[in-house]
Coordinates of C-alpha atoms in Angstrom, one line a residue:
M707 CA -44.7 22.7 243.9
S708 CA -44.8 26.4 243.5
A709 CA -41.7 27.9 241.3
D710 CA -39.2 28.2 244.1
K711 CA -39.3 24.5 245.3
L712 CA -38.4 21.1 243.2
Q713 CA -38.2 17.6 244.0
T714 CA -36.9 14.5 242.8
E715 CA -36.6 11.4 243.6
R716 CA -34.0 11.8 246.1
L717 CA -33.8 15.4 246.7
E718 CA -35.6 18.8 248.0
L719 CA -34.9 22.2 245.4
S720 CA -35.4 25.2 247.0
L721 CA -34.3 29.4 246.3
L722 CA -31.5 29.6 247.9
K723 CA -32.6 31.8 251.3
K724 CA -30.5 33.9 254.1
E725 CA -30.8 30.8 256.1
D726 CA -28.7 29.1 254.3
A727 CA -26.1 31.1 255.2
V728 CA -23.9 28.7 257.5
F729 CA -24.2 26.0 254.6
I730 CA -22.8 29.0 252.3
E731 CA -19.7 29.6 253.9
E732 CA -19.3 25.9 253.7
L733 CA -19.3 25.1 249.8
V734 CA -17.7 28.3 248.6
N735 CA -14.8 27.6 250.6
T736 CA -14.3 24.3 250.0
E737 CA -11.4 22.8 247.5
G738 CA -13.6 22.6 244.9
W739 CA -15.4 25.4 244.6
L740 CA -12.5 27.7 245.3
K741 CA -10.4 25.1 242.1
F742 CA -12.9 25.8 239.6
I743 CA -15.3 28.5 240.4
G744 CA -13.8 31.0 242.1
D745 CA -12.7 32.5 246.1
R746 CA -16.1 34.7 246.5
N747 CA -14.6 36.3 250.2
V748 CA -17.4 34.8 252.0
H749 CA -15.1 34.2 254.9
S750 CA -17.9 34.6 257.9
I751 CA -21.7 33.8 257.9
P752 CA -22.1 37.8 257.5
D753 CA -20.4 37.5 254.5
A754 CA -22.1 34.6 253.5
E755 CA -25.2 36.3 254.2
A756 CA -24.3 39.2 251.9
Y757 CA -23.3 37.1 249.2
I758 CA -27.1 34.9 249.3
E759 CA -28.8 38.6 248.9
K760 CA -26.9 39.6 246.1
I761 CA -28.1 36.8 244.6
A762 CA -31.3 37.1 245.8
A763 CA -31.6 40.2 244.2
S764 CA -30.4 39.0 241.1
P765 CA -33.5 38.6 238.1
N766 CA -30.6 36.8 236.5
I767 CA -29.7 34.7 238.8
N768 CA -30.6 31.5 240.9
Y769 CA -29.2 29.5 243.3
W770 CA -31.4 26.4 244.4
V771 CA -30.4 24.9 247.4
A772 CA -30.0 20.6 247.1
R773 CA -31.4 19.2 250.3
T774 CA -31.2 15.4 250.9
K775 CA -35.1 14.2 251.5
E776 CA -34.0 11.3 253.8
H777 CA -31.9 14.0 255.9
K778 CA -32.9 17.7 254.7
E779 CA -29.3 18.5 254.8
P780 CA -27.9 20.5 252.3
V781 CA -25.3 18.6 249.9
G782 CA -25.0 21.5 247.2
V783 CA -26.1 24.2 244.7
I784 CA -27.2 23.9 241.2
S785 CA -27.1 27.3 239.5
F786 CA -29.2 28.6 236.6
I787 CA -27.6 31.8 235.5
K788 CA -28.1 34.4 232.8
R789 CA -24.2 35.4 232.2
D790 CA -23.3 38.9 230.5
Y791 CA -20.9 36.8 227.8
L792 CA -23.6 34.3 227.1
E793 CA -26.1 34.7 225.0
H794 CA -28.8 31.7 226.8
W795 CA -28.6 30.5 230.3
D796 CA -26.7 28.3 232.2
I797 CA -26.8 25.3 233.9
G798 CA -24.2 24.4 237.1
F799 CA -23.2 22.5 240.2
A800 CA -21.8 22.2 243.2
L801 CA -21.3 20.0 245.8
L802 CA -19.7 19.5 249.1
P803 CA -17.3 16.7 249.3
A804 CA -19.6 14.5 251.7
A805 CA -21.5 14.1 248.7
F806 CA -19.4 13.5 246.3
G807 CA -20.4 10.7 244.1
K808 CA -23.8 9.9 244.7
G809 CA -25.4 10.9 241.5
Y810 CA -27.0 14.5 243.2
A811 CA -25.2 16.9 241.2
Y812 CA -27.0 14.8 237.9
E813 CA -30.1 14.4 239.8
G814 CA -30.7 18.4 240.6
A815 CA -28.9 19.7 237.9
M816 CA -31.5 17.3 235.6
G817 CA -34.4 18.7 237.5
V818 CA -34.1 22.1 237.4
L819 CA -33.4 21.6 233.3
K820 CA -36.7 20.0 233.0
H821 CA -38.3 23.0 235.3
N822 CA -36.8 25.5 232.9
A823 CA -37.7 23.2 229.7
A824 CA -40.9 23.1 230.9
T825 CA -41.8 26.9 231.6
G826 CA -41.5 27.2 227.9
K827 CA -39.4 30.3 228.1
H828 CA -36.0 28.3 227.6
Q829 CA -35.0 27.0 223.9
Q830 CA -31.3 25.8 224.5
F831 CA -29.3 25.4 227.8
L832 CA -25.3 26.1 228.3
A833 CA -22.9 25.2 230.3
T834 CA -19.4 26.5 231.2
V835 CA -16.3 24.4 232.8
M836 CA -12.7 24.6 233.0
H837 CA -10.7 22.4 230.6
S838 CA -9.6 20.4 233.8
N839 CA -12.6 20.2 235.6
Q840 CA -13.4 16.4 234.1
T841 CA -15.8 15.3 236.4
S842 CA -17.7 18.7 235.4
I843 CA -17.0 17.7 232.2
K844 CA -18.6 13.6 232.3
L845 CA -21.3 15.1 233.9
L846 CA -22.5 17.4 231.2
E847 CA -22.1 15.4 228.8
K848 CA -24.2 12.6 231.0
L849 CA -26.7 15.5 231.4
G850 CA -27.0 15.9 227.5
L851 CA -24.8 18.5 226.5
I852 CA -22.7 19.1 224.3
F853 CA -19.0 20.4 223.7
E854 CA -19.4 23.4 221.3
K855 CA -16.1 25.5 221.5
E856 CA -13.9 27.3 223.2
I857 CA -14.7 30.9 224.3
I858 CA -12.9 33.4 226.8
A859 CA -14.2 34.5 229.5
D860 CA -13.2 36.8 233.0
K861 CA -11.4 33.8 234.4
G862 CA -10.1 32.5 230.9
P863 CA -10.9 29.9 228.3
L864 CA -13.8 27.7 228.9
M865 CA -15.3 25.1 227.1
L866 CA -18.7 25.8 226.0
F867 CA -21.2 23.0 226.3
S868 CA -25.0 23.8 225.3
A869 CA -28.6 21.3 224.9
D870 CA -31.9 22.5 223.1
S871 CA -34.0 22.7 225.9
K872 CA -36.2 19.7 223.9
V873 CA -34.5 17.7 225.4
Y874 CA -35.0 18.1 229.0
S875 CA -39.2 18.5 227.7
N876 CA -41.4 14.9 228.7

């Protein structure tokens, strides 16, 4: 697999491309995205294409589109971002509601964490989450990230989780 494609048991992950615009328009307007991530003002295919171009142009943002191997349909994204206010890279995930509860976020995020651990470029991984997002908190803990402290970011207070990258090397 090349560096822009990863595979897990049930998922194919590929870096976000302009061809993913229809999916991205749907995902960023789901209730969960709007509540826990925020409105990205993506309300048309051209908006989605511009959003994707902005992400693709940044060396500090990677969005991996997770598709089921079985149907090749996108079910969510796994993000890996170097945020200005964090010392290390931040793992994140978002799924379409139809994909909730099937283990895809865990599987995809673990695949991205293992891939990035294997590069040797990262000593630690971080994740931030709102206190009210209990589902994501449980998933971060299942992924092996541990609550470190509360931080204040542009969206207000966030819980900061971290893990040593060695946890994902095998």
